[in-house]
Every structure is written in structure tokens, then in C-alpha cells.
PDB file of C-alpha atoms in Angstrom:
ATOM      1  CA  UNK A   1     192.893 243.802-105.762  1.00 65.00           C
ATOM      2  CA  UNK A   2     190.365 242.835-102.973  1.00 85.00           C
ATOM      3  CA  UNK A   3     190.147 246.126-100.052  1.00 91.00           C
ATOM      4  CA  UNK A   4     189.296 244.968 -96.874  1.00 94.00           C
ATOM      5  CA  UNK A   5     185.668 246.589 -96.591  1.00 96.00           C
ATOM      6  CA  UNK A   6     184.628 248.054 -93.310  1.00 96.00           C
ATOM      7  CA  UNK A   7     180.752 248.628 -92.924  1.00 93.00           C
ATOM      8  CA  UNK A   8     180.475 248.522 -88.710  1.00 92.00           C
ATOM      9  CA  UNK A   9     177.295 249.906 -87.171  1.00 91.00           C
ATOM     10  CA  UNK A  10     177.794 252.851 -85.674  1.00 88.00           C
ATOM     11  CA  UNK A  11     175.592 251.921 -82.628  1.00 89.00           C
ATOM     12  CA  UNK A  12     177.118 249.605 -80.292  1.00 90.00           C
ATOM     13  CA  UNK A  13     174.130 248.348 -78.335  1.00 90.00           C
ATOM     14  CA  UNK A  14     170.185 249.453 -78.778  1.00 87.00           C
ATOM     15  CA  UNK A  15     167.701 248.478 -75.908  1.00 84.00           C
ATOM     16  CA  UNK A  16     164.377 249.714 -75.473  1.00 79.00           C
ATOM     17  CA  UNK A  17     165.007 253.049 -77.830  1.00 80.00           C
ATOM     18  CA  UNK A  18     168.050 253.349 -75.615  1.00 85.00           C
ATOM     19  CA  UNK A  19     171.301 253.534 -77.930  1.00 85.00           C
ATOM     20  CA  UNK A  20     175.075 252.996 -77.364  1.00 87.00           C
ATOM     21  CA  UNK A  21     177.203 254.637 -79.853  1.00 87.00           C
ATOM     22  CA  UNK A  22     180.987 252.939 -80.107  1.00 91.00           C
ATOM     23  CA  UNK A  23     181.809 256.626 -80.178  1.00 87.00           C
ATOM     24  CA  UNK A  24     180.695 257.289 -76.495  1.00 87.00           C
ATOM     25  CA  UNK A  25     181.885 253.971 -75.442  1.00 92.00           C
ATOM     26  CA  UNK A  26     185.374 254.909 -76.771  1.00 93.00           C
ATOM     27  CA  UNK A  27     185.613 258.054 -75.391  1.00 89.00           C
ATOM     28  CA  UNK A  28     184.142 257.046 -72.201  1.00 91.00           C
ATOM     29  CA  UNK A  29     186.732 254.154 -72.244  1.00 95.00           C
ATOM     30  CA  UNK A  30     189.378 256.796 -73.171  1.00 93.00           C
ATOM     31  CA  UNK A  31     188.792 259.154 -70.688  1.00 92.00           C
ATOM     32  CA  UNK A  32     188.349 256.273 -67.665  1.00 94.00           C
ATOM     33  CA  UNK A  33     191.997 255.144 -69.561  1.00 95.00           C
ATOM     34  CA  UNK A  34     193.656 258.664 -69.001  1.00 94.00           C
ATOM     35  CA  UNK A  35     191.968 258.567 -65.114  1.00 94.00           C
ATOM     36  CA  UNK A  36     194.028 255.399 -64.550  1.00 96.00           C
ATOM     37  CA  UNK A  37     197.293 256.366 -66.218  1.00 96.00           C
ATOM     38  CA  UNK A  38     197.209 260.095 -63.875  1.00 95.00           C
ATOM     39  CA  UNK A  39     196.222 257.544 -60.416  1.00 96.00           C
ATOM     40  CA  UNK A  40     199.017 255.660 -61.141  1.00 96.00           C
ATOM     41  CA  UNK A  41     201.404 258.592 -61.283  1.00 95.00           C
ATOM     42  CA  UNK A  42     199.919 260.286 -58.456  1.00 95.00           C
ATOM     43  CA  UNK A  43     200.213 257.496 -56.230  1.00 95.00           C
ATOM     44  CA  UNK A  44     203.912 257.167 -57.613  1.00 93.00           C
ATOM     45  CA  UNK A  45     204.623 260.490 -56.816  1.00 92.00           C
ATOM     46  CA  UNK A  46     202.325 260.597 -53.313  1.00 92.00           C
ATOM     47  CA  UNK A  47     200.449 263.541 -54.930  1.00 91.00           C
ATOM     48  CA  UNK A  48     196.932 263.978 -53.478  1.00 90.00           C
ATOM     49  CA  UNK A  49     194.659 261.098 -55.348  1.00 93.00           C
ATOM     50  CA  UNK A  50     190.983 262.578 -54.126  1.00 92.00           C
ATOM     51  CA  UNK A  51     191.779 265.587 -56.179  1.00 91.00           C
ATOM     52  CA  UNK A  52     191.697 263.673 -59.639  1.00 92.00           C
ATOM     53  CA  UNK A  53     187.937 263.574 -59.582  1.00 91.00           C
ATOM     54  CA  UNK A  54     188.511 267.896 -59.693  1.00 91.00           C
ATOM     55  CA  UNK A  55     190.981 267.736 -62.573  1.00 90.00           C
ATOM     56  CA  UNK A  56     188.858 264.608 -64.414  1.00 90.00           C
ATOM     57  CA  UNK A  57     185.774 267.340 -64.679  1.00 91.00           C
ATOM     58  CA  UNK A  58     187.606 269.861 -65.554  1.00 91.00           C
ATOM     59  CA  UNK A  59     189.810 268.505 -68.593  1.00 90.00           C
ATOM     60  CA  UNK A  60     186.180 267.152 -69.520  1.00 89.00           C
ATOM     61  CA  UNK A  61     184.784 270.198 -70.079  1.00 92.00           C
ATOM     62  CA  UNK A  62     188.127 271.670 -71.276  1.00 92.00           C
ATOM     63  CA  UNK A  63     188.782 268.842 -73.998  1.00 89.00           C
ATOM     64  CA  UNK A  64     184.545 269.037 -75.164  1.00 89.00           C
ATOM     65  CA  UNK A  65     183.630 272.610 -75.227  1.00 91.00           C
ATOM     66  CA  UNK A  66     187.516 273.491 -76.790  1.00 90.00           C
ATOM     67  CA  UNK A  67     187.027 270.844 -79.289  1.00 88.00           C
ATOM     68  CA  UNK A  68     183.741 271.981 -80.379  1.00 90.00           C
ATOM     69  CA  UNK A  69     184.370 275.545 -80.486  1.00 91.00           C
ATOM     70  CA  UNK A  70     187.953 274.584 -82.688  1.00 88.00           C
ATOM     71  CA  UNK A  71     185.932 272.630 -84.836  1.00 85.00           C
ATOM     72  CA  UNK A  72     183.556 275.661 -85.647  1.00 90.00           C
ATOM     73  CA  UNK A  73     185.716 278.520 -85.936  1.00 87.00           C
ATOM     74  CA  UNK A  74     188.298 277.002 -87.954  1.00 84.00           C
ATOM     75  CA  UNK A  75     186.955 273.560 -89.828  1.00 82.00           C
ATOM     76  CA  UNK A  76     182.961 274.895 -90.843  1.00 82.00           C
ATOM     77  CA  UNK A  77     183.158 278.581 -89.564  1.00 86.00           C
ATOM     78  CA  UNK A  78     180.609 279.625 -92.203  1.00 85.00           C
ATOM     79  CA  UNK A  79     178.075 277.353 -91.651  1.00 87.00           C
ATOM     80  CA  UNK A  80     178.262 277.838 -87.690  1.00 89.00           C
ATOM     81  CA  UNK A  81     178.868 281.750 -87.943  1.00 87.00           C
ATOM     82  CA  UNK A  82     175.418 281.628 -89.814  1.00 89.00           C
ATOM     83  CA  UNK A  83     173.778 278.999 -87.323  1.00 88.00           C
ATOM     84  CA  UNK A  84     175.616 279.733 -83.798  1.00 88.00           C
ATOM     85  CA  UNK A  85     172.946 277.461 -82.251  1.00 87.00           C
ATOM     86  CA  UNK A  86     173.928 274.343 -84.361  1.00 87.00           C
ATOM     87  CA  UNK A  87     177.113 275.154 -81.553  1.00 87.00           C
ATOM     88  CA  UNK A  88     175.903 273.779 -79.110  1.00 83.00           C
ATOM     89  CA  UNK A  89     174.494 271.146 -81.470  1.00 79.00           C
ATOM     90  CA  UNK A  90     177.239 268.287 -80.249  1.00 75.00           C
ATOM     91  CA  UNK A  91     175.798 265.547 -80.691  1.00 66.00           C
ATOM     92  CA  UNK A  92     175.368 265.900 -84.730  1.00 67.00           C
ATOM     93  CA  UNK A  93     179.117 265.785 -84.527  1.00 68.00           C
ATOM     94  CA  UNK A  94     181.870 267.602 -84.937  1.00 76.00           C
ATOM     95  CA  UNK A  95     184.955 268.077 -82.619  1.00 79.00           C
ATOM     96  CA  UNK A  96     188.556 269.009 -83.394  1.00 82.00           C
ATOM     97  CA  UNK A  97     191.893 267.575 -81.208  1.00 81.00           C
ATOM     98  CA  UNK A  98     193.579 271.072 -81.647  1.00 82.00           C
ATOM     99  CA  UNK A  99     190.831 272.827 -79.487  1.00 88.00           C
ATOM    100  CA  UNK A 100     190.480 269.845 -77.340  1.00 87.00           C
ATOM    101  CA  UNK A 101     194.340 269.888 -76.172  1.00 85.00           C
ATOM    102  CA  UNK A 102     193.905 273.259 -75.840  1.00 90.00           C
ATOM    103  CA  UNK A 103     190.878 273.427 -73.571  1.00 90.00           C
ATOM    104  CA  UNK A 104     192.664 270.593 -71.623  1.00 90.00           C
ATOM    105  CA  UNK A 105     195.678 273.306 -70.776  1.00 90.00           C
ATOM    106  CA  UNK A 106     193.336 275.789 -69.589  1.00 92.00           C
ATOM    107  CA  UNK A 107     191.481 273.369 -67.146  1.00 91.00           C
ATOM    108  CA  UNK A 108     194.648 271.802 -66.027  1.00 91.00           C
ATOM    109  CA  UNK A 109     195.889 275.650 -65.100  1.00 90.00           C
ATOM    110  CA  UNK A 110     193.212 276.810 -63.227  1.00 90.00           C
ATOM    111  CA  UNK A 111     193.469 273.317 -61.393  1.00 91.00           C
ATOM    112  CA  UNK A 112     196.875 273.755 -60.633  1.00 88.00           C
ATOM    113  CA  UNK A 113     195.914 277.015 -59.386  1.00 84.00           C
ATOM    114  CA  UNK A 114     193.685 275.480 -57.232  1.00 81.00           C
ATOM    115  CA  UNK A 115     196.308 272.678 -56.260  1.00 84.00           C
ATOM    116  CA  UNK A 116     199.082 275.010 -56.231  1.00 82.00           C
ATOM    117  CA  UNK A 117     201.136 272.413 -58.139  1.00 87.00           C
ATOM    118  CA  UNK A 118     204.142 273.608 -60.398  1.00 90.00           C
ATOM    119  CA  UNK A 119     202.285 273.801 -64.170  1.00 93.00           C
ATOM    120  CA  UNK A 120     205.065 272.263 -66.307  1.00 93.00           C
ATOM    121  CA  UNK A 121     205.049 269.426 -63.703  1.00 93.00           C
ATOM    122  CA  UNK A 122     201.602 268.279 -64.210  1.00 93.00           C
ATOM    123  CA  UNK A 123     201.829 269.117 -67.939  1.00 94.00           C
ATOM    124  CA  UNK A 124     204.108 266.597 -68.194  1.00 96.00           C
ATOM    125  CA  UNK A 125     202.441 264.008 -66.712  1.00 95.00           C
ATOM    126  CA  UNK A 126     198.802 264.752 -68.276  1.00 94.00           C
ATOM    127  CA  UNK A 127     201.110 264.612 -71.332  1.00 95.00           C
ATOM    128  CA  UNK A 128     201.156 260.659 -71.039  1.00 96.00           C
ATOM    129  CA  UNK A 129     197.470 260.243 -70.118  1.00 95.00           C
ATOM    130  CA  UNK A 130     196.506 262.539 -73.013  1.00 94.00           C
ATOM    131  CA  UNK A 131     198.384 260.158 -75.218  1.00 96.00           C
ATOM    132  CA  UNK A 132     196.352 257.028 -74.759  1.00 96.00           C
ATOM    133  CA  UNK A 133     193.397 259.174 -74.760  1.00 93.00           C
ATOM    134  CA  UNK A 134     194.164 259.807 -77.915  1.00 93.00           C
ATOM    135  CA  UNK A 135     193.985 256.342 -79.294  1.00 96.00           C
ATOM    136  CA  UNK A 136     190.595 255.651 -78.458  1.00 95.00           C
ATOM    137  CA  UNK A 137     189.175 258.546 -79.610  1.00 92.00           C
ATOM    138  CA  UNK A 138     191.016 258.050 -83.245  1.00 94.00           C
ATOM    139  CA  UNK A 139     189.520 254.441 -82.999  1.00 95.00           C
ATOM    140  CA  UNK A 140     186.054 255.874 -82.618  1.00 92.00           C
ATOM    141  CA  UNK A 141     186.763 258.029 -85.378  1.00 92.00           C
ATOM    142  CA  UNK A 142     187.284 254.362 -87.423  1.00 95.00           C
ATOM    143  CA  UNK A 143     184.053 252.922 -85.683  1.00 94.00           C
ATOM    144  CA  UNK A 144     182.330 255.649 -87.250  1.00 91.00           C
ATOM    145  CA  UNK A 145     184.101 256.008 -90.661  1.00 93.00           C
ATOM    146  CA  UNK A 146     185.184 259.536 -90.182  1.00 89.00           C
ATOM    147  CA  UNK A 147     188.038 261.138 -90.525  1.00 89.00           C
ATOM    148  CA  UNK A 148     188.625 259.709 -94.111  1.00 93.00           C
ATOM    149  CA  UNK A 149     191.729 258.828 -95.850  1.00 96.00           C
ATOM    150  CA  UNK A 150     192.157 259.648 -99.473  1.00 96.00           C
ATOM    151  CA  UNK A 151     191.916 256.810-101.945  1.00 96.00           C
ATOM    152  CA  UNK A 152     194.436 254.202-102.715  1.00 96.00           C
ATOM    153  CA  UNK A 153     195.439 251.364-104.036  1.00 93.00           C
ATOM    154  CA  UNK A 154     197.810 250.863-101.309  1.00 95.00           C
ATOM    155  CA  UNK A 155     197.780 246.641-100.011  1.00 94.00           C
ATOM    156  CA  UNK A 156     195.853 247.597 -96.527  1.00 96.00           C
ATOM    157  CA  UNK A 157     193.438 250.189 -97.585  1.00 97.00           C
ATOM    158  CA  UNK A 158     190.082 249.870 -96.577  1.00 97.00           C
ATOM    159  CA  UNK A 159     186.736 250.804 -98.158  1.00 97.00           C
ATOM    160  CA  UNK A 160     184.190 252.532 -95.890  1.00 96.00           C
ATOM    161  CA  UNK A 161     181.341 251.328 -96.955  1.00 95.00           C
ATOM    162  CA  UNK A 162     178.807 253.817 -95.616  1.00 92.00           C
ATOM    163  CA  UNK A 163     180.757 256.834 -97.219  1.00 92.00           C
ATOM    164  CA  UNK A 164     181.474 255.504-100.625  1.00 93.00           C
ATOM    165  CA  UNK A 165     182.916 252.016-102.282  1.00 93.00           C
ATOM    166  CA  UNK A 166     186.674 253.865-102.872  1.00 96.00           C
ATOM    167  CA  UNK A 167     189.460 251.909-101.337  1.00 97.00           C
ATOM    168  CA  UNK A 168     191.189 254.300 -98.741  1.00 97.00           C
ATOM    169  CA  UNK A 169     193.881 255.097 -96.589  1.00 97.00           C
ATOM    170  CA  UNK A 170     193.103 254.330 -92.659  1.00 97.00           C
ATOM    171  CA  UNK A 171     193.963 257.631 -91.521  1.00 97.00           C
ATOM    172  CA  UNK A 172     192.194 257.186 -88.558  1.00 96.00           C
ATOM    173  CA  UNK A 173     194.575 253.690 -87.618  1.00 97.00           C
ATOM    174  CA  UNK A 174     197.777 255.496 -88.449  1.00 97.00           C
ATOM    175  CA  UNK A 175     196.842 258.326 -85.818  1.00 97.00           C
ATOM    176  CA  UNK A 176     195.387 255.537 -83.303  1.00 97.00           C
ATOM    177  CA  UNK A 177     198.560 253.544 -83.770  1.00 97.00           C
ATOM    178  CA  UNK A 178     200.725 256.680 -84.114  1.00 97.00           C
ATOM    179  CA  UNK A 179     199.288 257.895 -80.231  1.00 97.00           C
ATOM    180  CA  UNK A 180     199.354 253.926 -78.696  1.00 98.00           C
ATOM    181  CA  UNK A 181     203.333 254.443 -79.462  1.00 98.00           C
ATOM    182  CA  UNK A 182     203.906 257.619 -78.178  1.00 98.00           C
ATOM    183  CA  UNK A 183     201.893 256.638 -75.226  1.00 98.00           C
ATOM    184  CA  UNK A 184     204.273 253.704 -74.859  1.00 98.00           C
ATOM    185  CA  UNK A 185     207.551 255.328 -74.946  1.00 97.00           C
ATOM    186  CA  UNK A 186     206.400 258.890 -73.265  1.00 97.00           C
ATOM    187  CA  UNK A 187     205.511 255.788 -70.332  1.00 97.00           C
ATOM    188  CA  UNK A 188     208.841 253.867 -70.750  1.00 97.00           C
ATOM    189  CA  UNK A 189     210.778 257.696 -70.434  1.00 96.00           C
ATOM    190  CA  UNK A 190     208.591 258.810 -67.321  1.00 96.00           C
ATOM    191  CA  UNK A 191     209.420 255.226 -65.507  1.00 94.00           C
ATOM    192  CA  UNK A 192     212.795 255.065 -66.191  1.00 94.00           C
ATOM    193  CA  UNK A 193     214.382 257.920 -67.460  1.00 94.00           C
ATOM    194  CA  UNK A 194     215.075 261.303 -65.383  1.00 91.00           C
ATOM    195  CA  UNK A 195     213.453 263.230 -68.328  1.00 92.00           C
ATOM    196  CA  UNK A 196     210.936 263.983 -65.973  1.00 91.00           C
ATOM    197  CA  UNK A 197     212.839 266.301 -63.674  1.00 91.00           C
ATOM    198  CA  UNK A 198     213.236 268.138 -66.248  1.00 92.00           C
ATOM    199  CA  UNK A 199     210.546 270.402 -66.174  1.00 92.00           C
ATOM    200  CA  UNK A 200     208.119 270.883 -69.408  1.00 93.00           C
ATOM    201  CA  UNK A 201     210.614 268.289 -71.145  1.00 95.00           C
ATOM    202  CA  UNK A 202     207.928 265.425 -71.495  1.00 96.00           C
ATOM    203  CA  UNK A 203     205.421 267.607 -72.432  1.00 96.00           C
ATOM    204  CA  UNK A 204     207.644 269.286 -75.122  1.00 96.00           C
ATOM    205  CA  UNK A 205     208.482 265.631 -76.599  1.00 97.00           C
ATOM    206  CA  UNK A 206     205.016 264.679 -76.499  1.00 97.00           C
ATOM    207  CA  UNK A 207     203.948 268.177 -78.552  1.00 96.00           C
ATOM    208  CA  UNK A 208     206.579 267.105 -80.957  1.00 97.00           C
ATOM    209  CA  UNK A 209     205.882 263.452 -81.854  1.00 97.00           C
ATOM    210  CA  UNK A 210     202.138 263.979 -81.488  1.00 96.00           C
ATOM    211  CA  UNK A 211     202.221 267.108 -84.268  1.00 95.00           C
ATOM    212  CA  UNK A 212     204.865 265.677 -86.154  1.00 97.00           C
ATOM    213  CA  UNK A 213     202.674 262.407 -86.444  1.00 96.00           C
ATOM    214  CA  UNK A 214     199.196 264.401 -87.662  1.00 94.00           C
ATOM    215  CA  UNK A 215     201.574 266.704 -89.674  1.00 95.00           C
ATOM    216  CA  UNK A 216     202.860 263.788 -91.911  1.00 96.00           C
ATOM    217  CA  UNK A 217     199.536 261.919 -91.917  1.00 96.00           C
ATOM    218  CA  UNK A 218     197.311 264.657 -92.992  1.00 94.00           C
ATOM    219  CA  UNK A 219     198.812 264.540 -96.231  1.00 94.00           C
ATOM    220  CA  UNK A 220     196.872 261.300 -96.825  1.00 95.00           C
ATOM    221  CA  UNK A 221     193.541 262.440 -95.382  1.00 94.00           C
ATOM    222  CA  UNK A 222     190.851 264.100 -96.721  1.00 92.00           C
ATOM    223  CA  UNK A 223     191.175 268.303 -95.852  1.00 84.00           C
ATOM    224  CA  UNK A 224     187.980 268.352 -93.658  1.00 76.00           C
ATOM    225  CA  UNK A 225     187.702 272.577 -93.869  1.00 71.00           C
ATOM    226  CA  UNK A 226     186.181 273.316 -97.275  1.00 66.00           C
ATOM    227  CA  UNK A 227     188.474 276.794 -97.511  1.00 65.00           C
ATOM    228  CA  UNK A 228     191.402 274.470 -97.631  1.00 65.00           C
ATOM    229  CA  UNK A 229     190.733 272.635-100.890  1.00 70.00           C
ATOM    230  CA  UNK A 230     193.115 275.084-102.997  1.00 72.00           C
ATOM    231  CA  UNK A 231     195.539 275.109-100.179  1.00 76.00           C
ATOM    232  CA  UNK A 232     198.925 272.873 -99.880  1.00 82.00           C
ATOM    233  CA  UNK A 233     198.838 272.355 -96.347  1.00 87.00           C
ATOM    234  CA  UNK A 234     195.182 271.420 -94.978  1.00 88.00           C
ATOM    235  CA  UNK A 235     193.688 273.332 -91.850  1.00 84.00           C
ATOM    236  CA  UNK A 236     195.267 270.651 -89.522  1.00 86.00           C
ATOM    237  CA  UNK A 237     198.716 271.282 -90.797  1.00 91.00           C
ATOM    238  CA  UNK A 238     198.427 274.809 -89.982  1.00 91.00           C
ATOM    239  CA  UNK A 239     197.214 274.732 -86.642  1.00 88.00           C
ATOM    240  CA  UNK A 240     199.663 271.837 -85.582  1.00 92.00           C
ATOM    241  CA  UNK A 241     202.417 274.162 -86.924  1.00 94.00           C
ATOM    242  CA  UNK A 242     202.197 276.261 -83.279  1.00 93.00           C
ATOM    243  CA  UNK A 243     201.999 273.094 -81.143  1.00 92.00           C
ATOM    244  CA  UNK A 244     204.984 272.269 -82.727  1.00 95.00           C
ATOM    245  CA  UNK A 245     207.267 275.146 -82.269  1.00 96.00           C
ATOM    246  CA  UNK A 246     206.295 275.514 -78.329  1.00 95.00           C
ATOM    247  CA  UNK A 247     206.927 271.615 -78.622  1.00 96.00           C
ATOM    248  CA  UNK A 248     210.312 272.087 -79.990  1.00 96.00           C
ATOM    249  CA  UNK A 249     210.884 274.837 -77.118  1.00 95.00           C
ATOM    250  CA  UNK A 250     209.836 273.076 -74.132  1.00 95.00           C
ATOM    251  CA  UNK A 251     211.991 269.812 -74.930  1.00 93.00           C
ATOM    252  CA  UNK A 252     215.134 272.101 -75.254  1.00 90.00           C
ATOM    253  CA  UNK A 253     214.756 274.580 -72.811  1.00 88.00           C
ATOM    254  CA  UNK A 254     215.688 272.706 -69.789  1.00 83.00           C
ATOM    255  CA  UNK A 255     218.778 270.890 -71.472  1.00 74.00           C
ATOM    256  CA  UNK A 256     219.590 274.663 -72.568  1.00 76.00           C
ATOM    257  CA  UNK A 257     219.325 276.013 -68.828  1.00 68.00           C
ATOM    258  CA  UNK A 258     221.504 273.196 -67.846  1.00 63.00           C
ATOM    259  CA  UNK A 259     224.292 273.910 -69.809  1.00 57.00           C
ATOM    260  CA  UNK A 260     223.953 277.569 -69.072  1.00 50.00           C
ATOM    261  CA  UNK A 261     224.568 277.223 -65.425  1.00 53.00           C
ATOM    262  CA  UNK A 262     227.483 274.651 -66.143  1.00 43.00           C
TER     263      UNK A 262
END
């Protein structure tokens, strides 16, 4: 069977020793994606607009230096525990979504702080922004052919042509498409729905589809932390396991309140 065979160059556009990556253009486009989503809901909700450029730098920095640090304490930990420059090293690669969402919950708490906004509130509403952020980053995971699928002989695998000439599985389009529909119906609930007086219910829902979703698909990727090889469950299993159970929590606990005070 003829594989589709994917062999994209990572660089998007070189001029004058001056070059593009897809990877920055994705993320850039990702993050300019999630600024648009939050305006939207802010002007919705008449929340202060001028304070997104505050809550834009800080879920930067959040999302990049909690990615990066995830990535080397729990994917590589030797090689970084025996080169804690190569840290800092970012541009070589090398970031992980667990540390990411997590950096983006500190900077949205000490923004609230500053905002003195309820926390569950805007939680709920980063939720959806965080979603379609998602998407393009997994896509510039498949611009760069990272993030590998195992091999198969599956109809729509696709050989990565820079890695090796195996036929694989996209794992990086069933977490892009996986995050597109979660962004969709998180969207359709917030617009229509009254989910999202319920505080910390959106966010709860988006915890549990999101983890659910990179649960089930990291059984077709390739384990990306070396320790894991033996393991059943790869390193991204484990550490969605958490996000999960405070998912599972948050989407409850407001329906449960409810029916106490009934």
C-alpha cells in the first residue's frame, strides 16, 4: 500500500540569512488566535479589553518557560540535570503541553490578582482560547515531523520522510483535530449554554476532554522519555492522569453544590 509521504521544509521563508520556521509562525499564529478568542469574550462580557496585552505577556512566559522546564525534568531529566545550560537552550527544541498549561495557571493567577477577577471565572474562559491554541501548536509539531506516531499500516498513515521511510500514525493530526473540536464545542457551550455560570465548570470539561484525548492517543505515539520504554503507560499518560482528576472535580462540583442547597 502507497503512505502518503510528508517531507515539508521545516523553514517557512529564508531571506537574506533571515529564517522563518512554520514552527514560530504557528505558534505566533496560535497565540494571536487565543488573543482574539479572550477579546471577543471580554467585550461580551464588558470586562476591561486594555488589560489583555498584561495577561497575553504573562501566559507567554507562563506557557514557554513551564513548557521548557516540564520538558526537562520529566521527558530528558538526565541529559539536562547534567547540562542545566542546554535549559535555557530553547531554540534546539524541546517543550512539553503539561508544563505549558501549567505555567499558563500561574500567570493567569497572579493576573487575576492584579485584576481582582474571580479565578475560576477567567479559567474558564482562557479554557476556550487555550483550546485553539492548542491546534496550531500540534500542527507545528506536523510541520516539523515531531511528535511521532508509531508505525502502521493503517489506510492514512503517513511516512515522515526526514525521520525514517516507516509508514506512521499522525499523532500530531489526531491531537490538532482532537483540540479544533473541543475548541468548537467548549465555544458552542460558552455562547449558548449557562455552563458558564457555573463556576470552574468549563474549565473542568475542558481538563477532561483535552486529557482524555492525549490519554487515548498516546498509546499510538512514540514514548518521548527514554525511562518510559519498559513502562505501560508513557510519561504523558502519567502526568495527564492529575489534570484529569481536578478535571473530573471542577465539572462536578458546581452541579454538586447545587443540589446541596436544593
Amino acid at each position: 500500500m502507497d503512505h502518503f509521504v510528508w517531507n515539508i521544509d521545516p523553514v517557512l521563508i529564508s531571506f537574506m540569512g533571515l529564517k522563518v520556521h512554520w514552527y514560530g509562525a504557528l505558534f505566533a499564529t496560535a497565540i494571536a488566535c487565543g488573543f482574539q478568542v479572550m477579546k471577543r469574550i471580554y467585550i461580551k462580557e464588558k470586562l476591561p479589553v486594555e488589560s489583555l496585552d498584561n495577561l497575553l505577556m504573562y501566559c507567554v512566559i507562563g506557557i514557554i518557560v513551564g513548557a521548557r522546564l516540564a520538558h526537562c525534568i520529566f521527558y530528558d531529566p538526565a541529559y539536562y540535570f547534567s547540562n542545566p545550560l542546554k535549559i535555557f537552550a530553547i531554540w534546539e527544541g524541546g517543550l512539553a503541553s503539561h508544563g505549558g498549561g501549567l505555567g499558563a495557571i500561574l500567570a493567569l493567577y497572579y493576573y487575576r490578582r492584579k485584576m481582582d477577577m474571580p479565578f475560576l471565572f477567567l479559567l474558564d474562559r482562557l479554557a476556550i482560547a487555550t483550546a485553539i491554541f492548542g491546534f496550531f501548536v500540534r500542527m507545528a509539531n506536523f510541520m516539523n515531523s515531531e511528535i511521532l506516531g508509531l508505525p502502521s499500516s493503517v489506510p492514512w498513515a503517513i511516512v515522515f520522510e526526514r525521520i525514517d521511510m516507516l509508514p506512521r500514525h499522525p499523532a500530531q493530526l489526531y491531537e490538532a483535530i482532537a483540540y479544533l473540536l473541543i475548541f468548537i464545542g467548549l465555544w458552542a457551550i460558552y455562547k449558548y449554554t449557562e455552563m458558564k455560570q457555573k463556576e470552574g465548570a468549563i474549565f473542568g470539561l475542558f481538563l477532561v476532554l483535552v486529557f482524555s484525548s492525549r490519554f487515548a492517543i498516546e498509546f499510538v505515539k512514540v514514548k518521548q522519555a527514554a525511562y518510559a520504554e519498559g513502562m505501560t503507560l508513557s510519561a504523558g499518560q502519567w502526568l495527564s492522569v492529575p489534570f484529569l482528576i481536578v478535571g473530573v472535580v471542577l465539572l462536578v462540583m458546581p452541579y454538586l453544590n447545587k443540589r446541596a442547597k436544593v
